[in-house]
Amino acid sequence: MSSSLITDFLHQAGRTAVIGGGLATELERHGADLNDPLWSAKCLLSSPHLIRQVHLDYLENGADIIITASYQATIQGFKAKGFSDEEGEALLRRSVEIAREARDLYYQRCAESSSDNGDDSRILKQRPILIAGSVGSYGAYLADGSEYSGNYGDAIKLETLKDFHRRRVQILADSGVDLLAFEAVPNKLEAQAYADLLEEENIITPAWFAFNSKDGTNVVSGDSIEECGSIAESCDKVVAVGINCTPPRFIHDLILLLKKVTAKPIVIYPNSGETYDGIRKEWGQNSGVTDEDFVSYVDKWCESGASLVGGCCRTTPDTIRGIYKILSSGQSPFSAK
């Protein structure tokens, strides 16, 4: 697909597009045990039906884009668990198949509902739906918290990162995703590695780069968001650039900084604002914002220039429904409460 994918998609949507919300935390809510270096990728093995259900939950709450359960799925990570390269590659492909199955099932339900006038709280609306293949950072594979610091040490060079990501990117691009989502990019070195890979491997699947920040000015490594955004802007394969896995309160300022260096559509899907302890592998209690507060930011983000909006860690189908409603009606979905 050409770089017009997102432009055409947004034109068809007629509004800001909605991205699904947190995957791992929803899987846990459905009973999955993710206490593992593979994190949500563990469910590709143990409970693919749960992944399909979470994708479906997001579609039925208004998402236009769902993101595969491959953020922490790496061939190297699977190998450490005793899988062969071939088995690891098959699991990556499976993450895409599951998302495609969820989309097909959703379209089937849309078709069935058109002849059923019964009351249904689900959003069953035939519309273009994109599947984004998630690519997590090198730090996500390490599962040592370095994805939240962006500090890989001096031993990790540009070529190291390109070699690490190359095969996974090729497989996801060839597995039927509509776009590649490079998520929670923590430093400009990894952004450059992704941009180089897309060019060198002549990946025709369009991509977005979503950086993560903890201060509203820089990505987590301390590199400026403007420098990082410039890398995305200069790569023809990148069709959108933005922020994910970042507290909502920082998003507005980050959008304004990105708009200085890129003319590409801005993609925004923050976390709930809760803090994650990468060492203890747990979320801080009561440190986030409510769905109502999260959704109250959405208008401001769109006014600032966001074209695609959703949620990341600890956001839920209810969060996504709130975003969908405010984007569809221009009114707070919580005002009647």
mmCIF file of C-alpha atoms in Angstrom:
data_model
loop_
_atom_site.group_PDB
_atom_site.id
_atom_site.type_symbol
_atom_site.label_atom_id
_atom_site.label_comp_id
_atom_site.label_asym_id
_atom_site.label_seq_id
_atom_site.Cartn_x
_atom_site.Cartn_y
_atom_site.Cartn_z
ATOM 1 C CA MET A 1 0.000 0.000 0.000
ATOM 2 C CA SER A 2 1.184 3.516 -0.703
ATOM 3 C CA SER A 3 1.851 6.317 1.741
ATOM 4 C CA SER A 4 -1.678 7.576 1.040
ATOM 5 C CA LEU A 5 -3.048 4.706 3.177
ATOM 6 C CA ILE A 6 -3.575 6.821 6.296
ATOM 7 C CA THR A 7 -4.773 9.877 4.359
ATOM 8 C CA ASP A 8 -7.360 7.818 2.483
ATOM 9 C CA PHE A 9 -8.330 5.965 5.642
ATOM 10 C CA LEU A 10 -8.905 9.194 7.580
ATOM 11 C CA HIS A 11 -10.881 10.614 4.666
ATOM 12 C CA GLN A 12 -13.127 7.539 4.650
ATOM 13 C CA ALA A 13 -13.542 7.699 8.438
ATOM 14 C CA GLY A 14 -14.566 11.341 8.092
ATOM 15 C CA ARG A 15 -13.074 12.068 11.478
ATOM 16 C CA THR A 16 -10.131 11.312 13.715
ATOM 17 C CA ALA A 17 -9.568 7.536 13.653
ATOM 18 C CA VAL A 18 -9.860 5.472 16.841
ATOM 19 C CA ILE A 19 -7.121 3.032 17.872
ATOM 20 C CA GLY A 20 -7.821 0.134 20.244
ATOM 21 C CA GLY A 21 -6.634 0.252 23.849
ATOM 22 C CA GLY A 22 -4.402 -1.744 26.169
ATOM 23 C CA LEU A 23 -3.928 -5.387 25.247
ATOM 24 C CA ALA A 24 -1.918 -6.973 28.044
ATOM 25 C CA THR A 25 -3.944 -5.496 30.883
ATOM 26 C CA GLU A 26 -7.191 -6.585 29.206
ATOM 27 C CA LEU A 27 -5.805 -10.101 28.724
ATOM 28 C CA GLU A 28 -5.055 -10.199 32.448
ATOM 29 C CA ARG A 29 -8.604 -9.049 33.181
ATOM 30 C CA HIS A 30 -9.810 -12.028 31.130
ATOM 31 C CA GLY A 31 -7.696 -14.331 33.316
ATOM 32 C CA ALA A 32 -4.375 -14.583 31.465
ATOM 33 C CA ASP A 33 -1.150 -14.837 33.505
ATOM 34 C CA LEU A 34 1.410 -12.572 31.848
ATOM 35 C CA ASN A 35 4.161 -12.761 34.456
ATOM 36 C CA ASP A 36 6.687 -13.750 31.837
ATOM 37 C CA PRO A 37 9.378 -12.067 29.711
ATOM 38 C CA LEU A 38 7.135 -12.694 26.690
ATOM 39 C CA TRP A 39 4.347 -10.625 28.333
ATOM 40 C CA SER A 40 1.250 -10.495 26.081
ATOM 41 C CA ALA A 41 3.064 -12.584 23.441
ATOM 42 C CA LYS A 42 2.760 -15.488 25.889
ATOM 43 C CA CYS A 43 -0.940 -15.684 24.974
ATOM 44 C CA LEU A 44 -0.067 -16.470 21.350
ATOM 45 C CA LEU A 45 0.894 -19.847 22.788
ATOM 46 C CA SER A 46 -1.438 -20.329 25.695
ATOM 47 C CA SER A 47 -4.688 -18.559 24.843
ATOM 48 C CA PRO A 48 -5.056 -17.085 21.353
ATOM 49 C CA HIS A 49 -8.846 -17.051 21.850
ATOM 50 C CA LEU A 50 -8.402 -14.407 24.560
ATOM 51 C CA ILE A 51 -6.379 -12.180 22.216
ATOM 52 C CA ARG A 52 -9.087 -12.528 19.569
ATOM 53 C CA GLN A 53 -11.740 -11.612 22.146
ATOM 54 C CA VAL A 54 -9.874 -8.483 23.279
ATOM 55 C CA HIS A 55 -9.439 -7.349 19.659
ATOM 56 C CA LEU A 56 -13.157 -7.920 19.144
ATOM 57 C CA ASP A 57 -14.013 -6.013 22.322
ATOM 58 C CA TYR A 58 -12.171 -2.990 20.961
ATOM 59 C CA LEU A 59 -13.834 -3.209 17.547
ATOM 60 C CA GLU A 60 -17.240 -3.455 19.211
ATOM 61 C CA ASN A 61 -16.422 -0.325 21.202
ATOM 62 C CA GLY A 62 -15.524 1.776 18.183
ATOM 63 C CA ALA A 63 -11.891 1.066 17.290
ATOM 64 C CA ASP A 64 -10.928 1.547 13.642
ATOM 65 C CA ILE A 65 -7.406 0.157 14.122
ATOM 66 C CA ILE A 66 -6.368 -2.880 16.155
ATOM 67 C CA ILE A 67 -2.764 -3.656 17.037
ATOM 68 C CA THR A 68 -1.365 -7.191 16.992
ATOM 69 C CA ALA A 69 -0.138 -8.978 20.120
ATOM 70 C CA SER A 70 3.452 -8.896 18.877
ATOM 71 C CA TYR A 71 4.908 -6.001 20.893
ATOM 72 C CA GLN A 72 7.031 -8.379 22.941
ATOM 73 C CA ALA A 73 7.060 -11.184 20.363
ATOM 74 C CA THR A 74 10.589 -11.553 19.044
ATOM 75 C CA ILE A 75 12.298 -14.506 17.441
ATOM 76 C CA GLN A 76 15.112 -14.059 19.977
ATOM 77 C CA GLY A 77 12.653 -13.994 22.882
ATOM 78 C CA PHE A 78 10.920 -17.157 21.710
ATOM 79 C CA LYS A 79 14.311 -18.819 21.202
ATOM 80 C CA ALA A 80 15.182 -18.116 24.823
ATOM 81 C CA LYS A 81 12.044 -20.086 25.688
ATOM 82 C CA GLY A 82 13.242 -23.087 23.675
ATOM 83 C CA PHE A 83 11.478 -22.426 20.377
ATOM 84 C CA SER A 84 13.193 -22.766 17.029
ATOM 85 C CA ASP A 85 13.502 -19.801 14.671
ATOM 86 C CA GLU A 86 10.765 -21.349 12.511
ATOM 87 C CA GLU A 87 8.428 -21.721 15.496
ATOM 88 C CA GLY A 88 9.113 -18.130 16.563
ATOM 89 C CA GLU A 89 8.358 -16.887 13.077
ATOM 90 C CA ALA A 90 5.130 -18.899 13.014
ATOM 91 C CA LEU A 91 4.027 -17.291 16.293
ATOM 92 C CA LEU A 92 4.656 -13.825 14.847
ATOM 93 C CA ARG A 93 2.474 -14.718 11.867
ATOM 94 C CA ARG A 94 -0.134 -16.081 14.263
ATOM 95 C CA SER A 95 -0.417 -12.689 15.961
ATOM 96 C CA VAL A 96 -1.534 -11.249 12.630
ATOM 97 C CA GLU A 97 -3.883 -14.157 11.863
ATOM 98 C CA ILE A 98 -5.641 -13.670 15.205
ATOM 99 C CA ALA A 99 -6.222 -9.969 14.503
ATOM 100 C CA ARG A 100 -7.506 -10.778 11.011
ATOM 101 C CA GLU A 101 -9.848 -13.414 12.474
ATOM 102 C CA ALA A 102 -11.205 -10.807 14.902
ATOM 103 C CA ARG A 103 -11.803 -8.356 12.057
ATOM 104 C CA ASP A 104 -13.561 -11.024 9.962
ATOM 105 C CA LEU A 105 -15.729 -12.001 12.925
ATOM 106 C CA TYR A 106 -16.577 -8.363 13.556
ATOM 107 C CA TYR A 107 -17.642 -7.840 9.938
ATOM 108 C CA GLN A 108 -19.752 -10.989 10.198
ATOM 109 C CA ARG A 109 -21.489 -9.606 13.283
ATOM 110 C CA CYS A 110 -22.052 -6.280 11.495
ATOM 111 C CA ALA A 111 -23.746 -8.115 8.631
ATOM 112 C CA GLU A 112 -25.901 -10.151 11.019
ATOM 113 C CA SER A 113 -26.907 -7.114 13.070
ATOM 114 C CA SER A 114 -28.186 -5.196 10.045
ATOM 115 C CA SER A 115 -31.098 -7.620 9.880
ATOM 116 C CA ASP A 116 -31.611 -7.647 13.631
ATOM 117 C CA ASN A 117 -33.420 -4.709 15.177
ATOM 118 C CA GLY A 118 -32.854 -5.838 18.734
ATOM 119 C CA ASP A 119 -31.223 -3.533 21.254
ATOM 120 C CA ASP A 120 -27.462 -3.999 21.099
ATOM 121 C CA SER A 121 -24.946 -2.000 23.106
ATOM 122 C CA ARG A 122 -22.138 -3.014 20.753
ATOM 123 C CA ILE A 123 -20.986 -0.639 18.025
ATOM 124 C CA LEU A 124 -21.597 -2.768 14.925
ATOM 125 C CA LYS A 125 -20.842 -0.488 12.031
ATOM 126 C CA GLN A 126 -19.385 -1.618 8.726
ATOM 127 C CA ARG A 127 -16.303 0.551 8.185
ATOM 128 C CA PRO A 128 -12.687 0.253 7.069
ATOM 129 C CA ILE A 129 -10.621 -1.416 9.817
ATOM 130 C CA LEU A 130 -6.838 -1.534 9.757
ATOM 131 C CA ILE A 131 -4.567 -4.067 11.430
ATOM 132 C CA ALA A 132 -1.266 -2.670 12.697
ATOM 133 C CA GLY A 133 1.598 -5.069 13.311
ATOM 134 C CA SER A 134 3.201 -4.110 16.614
ATOM 135 C CA VAL A 135 6.987 -3.876 16.839
ATOM 136 C CA GLY A 136 8.283 -3.304 20.364
ATOM 137 C CA SER A 137 11.704 -1.922 21.161
ATOM 138 C CA TYR A 138 14.902 -3.824 21.897
ATOM 139 C CA GLY A 139 14.300 -2.864 25.528
ATOM 140 C CA ALA A 140 10.915 -4.602 25.479
ATOM 141 C CA TYR A 141 12.690 -7.834 24.484
ATOM 142 C CA LEU A 142 15.204 -7.413 27.311
ATOM 143 C CA ALA A 143 12.239 -7.100 29.733
ATOM 144 C CA ASP A 144 14.520 -5.355 32.233
ATOM 145 C CA GLY A 145 12.830 -1.963 32.276
ATOM 146 C CA SER A 146 15.217 -0.425 29.713
ATOM 147 C CA GLU A 147 12.288 0.232 27.375
ATOM 148 C CA TYR A 148 11.253 2.845 29.957
ATOM 149 C CA SER A 149 14.713 4.455 30.108
ATOM 150 C CA GLY A 150 15.925 4.055 26.525
ATOM 151 C CA ASN A 151 19.381 3.399 27.936
ATOM 152 C CA TYR A 152 20.860 0.383 26.161
ATOM 153 C CA GLY A 153 24.493 1.136 27.004
ATOM 154 C CA ASP A 154 27.382 1.942 24.692
ATOM 155 C CA ALA A 155 27.677 -1.615 23.388
ATOM 156 C CA ILE A 156 24.411 -1.354 21.455
ATOM 157 C CA LYS A 157 25.031 0.259 18.082
ATOM 158 C CA LEU A 158 22.796 1.104 15.135
ATOM 159 C CA GLU A 159 23.733 -2.133 13.340
ATOM 160 C CA THR A 160 22.966 -4.182 16.474
ATOM 161 C CA LEU A 161 19.419 -2.855 16.531
ATOM 162 C CA LYS A 162 18.902 -3.284 12.794
ATOM 163 C CA ASP A 163 20.062 -6.898 12.981
ATOM 164 C CA PHE A 164 17.841 -7.520 15.997
ATOM 165 C CA HIS A 165 14.655 -6.213 14.359
ATOM 166 C CA ARG A 166 15.214 -7.154 10.696
ATOM 167 C CA ARG A 167 13.571 -10.571 10.464
ATOM 168 C CA ARG A 168 10.614 -9.680 12.683
ATOM 169 C CA VAL A 169 9.828 -6.595 10.610
ATOM 170 C CA GLN A 170 10.029 -8.631 7.391
ATOM 171 C CA ILE A 171 7.696 -11.313 8.745
ATOM 172 C CA LEU A 172 5.077 -8.891 10.054
ATOM 173 C CA ALA A 173 5.161 -6.895 6.813
ATOM 174 C CA ASP A 174 4.631 -10.092 4.808
ATOM 175 C CA SER A 175 1.864 -11.473 7.046
ATOM 176 C CA GLY A 176 -1.018 -9.323 5.872
ATOM 177 C CA VAL A 177 -0.908 -6.328 8.212
ATOM 178 C CA ASP A 178 -2.100 -3.020 6.807
ATOM 179 C CA LEU A 179 0.657 -1.099 8.533
ATOM 180 C CA LEU A 180 3.546 -1.529 10.968
ATOM 181 C CA ALA A 181 3.337 0.152 14.375
ATOM 182 C CA PHE A 182 6.778 0.811 15.862
ATOM 183 C CA GLU A 183 5.697 1.391 19.443
ATOM 184 C CA ALA A 184 7.139 3.036 22.542
ATOM 185 C CA VAL A 185 10.313 3.969 20.640
ATOM 186 C CA PRO A 186 12.586 5.096 23.485
ATOM 187 C CA ASN A 187 15.504 6.821 21.723
ATOM 188 C CA LYS A 188 16.592 8.297 18.403
ATOM 189 C CA LEU A 189 19.082 5.470 17.728
ATOM 190 C CA GLU A 190 16.293 2.904 17.555
ATOM 191 C CA ALA A 191 14.149 5.256 15.448
ATOM 192 C CA GLN A 192 17.035 5.550 12.993
ATOM 193 C CA ALA A 193 17.458 1.768 12.986
ATOM 194 C CA TYR A 194 13.781 1.350 12.071
ATOM 195 C CA ALA A 195 13.951 4.012 9.343
ATOM 196 C CA ASP A 196 17.067 2.400 7.862
ATOM 197 C CA LEU A 197 15.500 -1.058 7.956
ATOM 198 C CA LEU A 198 12.354 0.075 6.173
ATOM 199 C CA GLU A 199 14.479 1.548 3.388
ATOM 200 C CA GLU A 200 17.122 -1.180 3.159
ATOM 201 C CA GLU A 201 14.632 -4.042 3.103
ATOM 202 C CA ASN A 202 12.309 -2.108 0.788
ATOM 203 C CA ILE A 203 9.363 -2.730 3.090
ATOM 204 C CA ILE A 204 6.257 -1.641 1.186
ATOM 205 C CA THR A 205 3.928 -1.856 4.199
ATOM 206 C CA PRO A 206 3.537 1.690 5.559
ATOM 207 C CA ALA A 207 4.568 2.385 9.152
ATOM 208 C CA TRP A 208 4.013 4.704 12.054
ATOM 209 C CA PHE A 209 6.549 5.606 14.728
ATOM 210 C CA ALA A 210 5.140 6.182 18.234
ATOM 211 C CA PHE A 211 7.626 7.443 20.818
ATOM 212 C CA ASN A 212 7.283 7.384 24.583
ATOM 213 C CA SER A 213 8.006 10.264 26.929
ATOM 214 C CA LYS A 214 7.925 10.941 30.634
ATOM 215 C CA ASP A 215 8.298 14.709 30.648
ATOM 216 C CA GLY A 216 6.446 16.244 27.708
ATOM 217 C CA THR A 217 9.631 17.432 25.965
ATOM 218 C CA ASN A 218 11.881 14.448 25.340
ATOM 219 C CA VAL A 219 11.563 10.741 24.729
ATOM 220 C CA VAL A 220 12.398 8.576 27.734
ATOM 221 C CA SER A 221 16.135 8.407 26.894
ATOM 222 C CA GLY A 222 16.417 12.198 27.048
ATOM 223 C CA ASP A 223 16.647 12.610 23.256
ATOM 224 C CA SER A 224 14.413 15.465 22.126
ATOM 225 C CA ILE A 225 11.057 14.561 20.643
ATOM 226 C CA GLU A 226 11.799 16.966 17.797
ATOM 227 C CA GLU A 227 14.974 15.101 16.818
ATOM 228 C CA CYS A 228 13.078 11.820 16.937
ATOM 229 C CA GLY A 229 10.157 13.215 14.971
ATOM 230 C CA SER A 230 12.558 14.510 12.316
ATOM 231 C CA ILE A 231 13.820 10.965 11.709
ATOM 232 C CA ALA A 232 10.255 9.807 11.093
ATOM 233 C CA GLU A 233 9.540 12.834 8.889
ATOM 234 C CA SER A 234 12.544 12.120 6.661
ATOM 235 C CA CYS A 235 11.579 8.462 6.071
ATOM 236 C CA ASP A 236 9.176 8.074 3.142
ATOM 237 C CA LYS A 237 7.971 4.718 4.491
ATOM 238 C CA VAL A 238 6.595 6.380 7.645
ATOM 239 C CA VAL A 239 3.028 7.614 7.167
ATOM 240 C CA ALA A 240 2.273 8.835 10.710
ATOM 241 C CA VAL A 241 4.264 9.804 13.779
ATOM 242 C CA GLY A 242 3.305 10.309 17.396
ATOM 243 C CA ILE A 243 3.291 9.198 20.994
ATOM 244 C CA ASN A 244 2.151 6.154 22.952
ATOM 245 C CA CYS A 245 2.600 4.675 26.423
ATOM 246 C CA THR A 246 2.930 8.169 27.900
ATOM 247 C CA PRO A 247 0.814 9.886 30.605
ATOM 248 C CA PRO A 248 -2.075 11.918 29.120
ATOM 249 C CA ARG A 249 -0.974 15.143 30.783
ATOM 250 C CA PHE A 250 2.156 15.354 28.573
ATOM 251 C CA ILE A 251 0.480 14.739 25.232
ATOM 252 C CA HIS A 252 -0.619 18.262 24.265
ATOM 253 C CA ASP A 253 2.900 19.723 24.503
ATOM 254 C CA LEU A 254 4.383 16.752 22.654
ATOM 255 C CA ILE A 255 1.939 17.168 19.763
ATOM 256 C CA LEU A 256 2.920 20.830 19.409
ATOM 257 C CA LEU A 257 6.628 19.902 19.345
ATOM 258 C CA LEU A 258 6.061 17.182 16.754
ATOM 259 C CA LYS A 259 4.044 19.559 14.563
ATOM 260 C CA LYS A 260 7.165 21.745 14.320
ATOM 261 C CA VAL A 261 9.112 18.996 12.566
ATOM 262 C CA THR A 262 6.565 16.867 10.706
ATOM 263 C CA ALA A 263 3.638 17.379 8.354
ATOM 264 C CA LYS A 264 2.594 13.729 8.702
ATOM 265 C CA PRO A 265 -0.574 12.706 10.547
ATOM 266 C CA ILE A 266 -0.114 12.598 14.329
ATOM 267 C CA VAL A 267 -0.951 9.349 16.140
ATOM 268 C CA ILE A 268 -1.651 9.488 19.885
ATOM 269 C CA TYR A 269 -2.410 6.594 22.217
ATOM 270 C CA PRO A 270 -1.322 7.303 25.788
ATOM 271 C CA ASN A 271 -1.463 5.010 28.789
ATOM 272 C CA SER A 272 -3.804 5.707 31.692
ATOM 273 C CA GLY A 273 -1.148 7.781 33.437
ATOM 274 C CA GLU A 274 -0.354 5.025 35.903
ATOM 275 C CA THR A 275 3.302 4.412 36.582
ATOM 276 C CA TYR A 276 4.923 1.076 35.816
ATOM 277 C CA ASP A 277 7.783 -0.326 37.876
ATOM 278 C CA GLY A 278 9.944 -2.108 35.297
ATOM 279 C CA ILE A 279 11.942 -3.884 37.981
ATOM 280 C CA ARG A 280 9.026 -5.134 40.096
ATOM 281 C CA LYS A 281 6.893 -5.664 36.957
ATOM 282 C CA GLU A 282 3.818 -4.029 38.412
ATOM 283 C CA TRP A 283 1.685 -0.922 38.039
ATOM 284 C CA GLY A 284 1.477 1.686 40.793
ATOM 285 C CA GLN A 285 -1.895 1.722 42.495
ATOM 286 C CA ASN A 286 -4.281 4.632 41.936
ATOM 287 C CA SER A 287 -1.714 6.624 39.977
ATOM 288 C CA GLY A 288 -3.704 7.031 36.755
ATOM 289 C CA VAL A 289 -6.654 9.018 35.476
ATOM 290 C CA THR A 290 -10.246 7.850 35.163
ATOM 291 C CA ASP A 291 -11.797 7.079 31.786
ATOM 292 C CA GLU A 292 -13.750 10.322 32.092
ATOM 293 C CA ASP A 293 -10.587 12.361 32.657
ATOM 294 C CA PHE A 294 -8.739 10.521 29.869
ATOM 295 C CA VAL A 295 -11.499 11.187 27.363
ATOM 296 C CA SER A 296 -11.742 14.832 28.440
ATOM 297 C CA TYR A 297 -8.282 15.370 26.891
ATOM 298 C CA VAL A 298 -9.286 14.066 23.469
ATOM 299 C CA ASP A 299 -10.756 17.276 22.034
ATOM 300 C CA LYS A 300 -7.636 19.206 22.983
ATOM 301 C CA TRP A 301 -5.400 16.596 21.346
ATOM 302 C CA CYS A 302 -7.435 16.743 18.146
ATOM 303 C CA GLU A 303 -7.447 20.551 18.165
ATOM 304 C CA SER A 304 -3.664 20.415 18.545
ATOM 305 C CA GLY A 305 -3.385 18.200 15.488
ATOM 306 C CA ALA A 306 -3.903 14.534 16.405
ATOM 307 C CA SER A 307 -5.461 12.488 13.574
ATOM 308 C CA LEU A 308 -5.464 9.037 15.196
ATOM 309 C CA VAL A 309 -6.294 8.621 18.897
ATOM 310 C CA GLY A 310 -6.574 5.603 21.194
ATOM 311 C CA GLY A 311 -5.170 4.150 24.375
ATOM 312 C CA CYS A 312 -2.220 2.098 25.525
ATOM 313 C CA CYS A 313 -1.502 0.301 28.805
ATOM 314 C CA ARG A 314 -4.307 0.184 31.376
ATOM 315 C CA THR A 315 -6.887 1.683 29.045
ATOM 316 C CA THR A 316 -9.939 -0.473 28.384
ATOM 317 C CA PRO A 317 -12.790 -0.960 25.906
ATOM 318 C CA ASP A 318 -14.736 1.571 27.982
ATOM 319 C CA THR A 319 -11.979 4.149 27.377
ATOM 320 C CA ILE A 320 -12.102 3.468 23.650
ATOM 321 C CA ARG A 321 -15.907 3.727 23.575
ATOM 322 C CA GLY A 322 -15.599 7.095 25.294
ATOM 323 C CA ILE A 323 -13.114 8.279 22.650
ATOM 324 C CA TYR A 324 -15.343 6.963 19.848
ATOM 325 C CA LYS A 325 -18.392 8.750 21.237
ATOM 326 C CA ILE A 326 -16.672 12.090 21.698
ATOM 327 C CA LEU A 327 -15.201 11.931 18.191
ATOM 328 C CA SER A 328 -18.519 10.873 16.668
ATOM 329 C CA SER A 329 -20.715 13.396 18.459
ATOM 330 C CA GLY A 330 -18.422 16.147 19.637
ATOM 331 C CA GLN A 331 -19.905 15.758 23.116
ATOM 332 C CA SER A 332 -18.545 14.136 26.242
ATOM 333 C CA PRO A 333 -19.935 10.618 26.530
ATOM 334 C CA PHE A 334 -19.955 11.037 30.293
ATOM 335 C CA SER A 335 -21.966 14.266 30.459
ATOM 336 C CA ALA A 336 -25.260 12.445 30.906
ATOM 337 C CA LYS A 337 -24.005 10.573 33.939
#
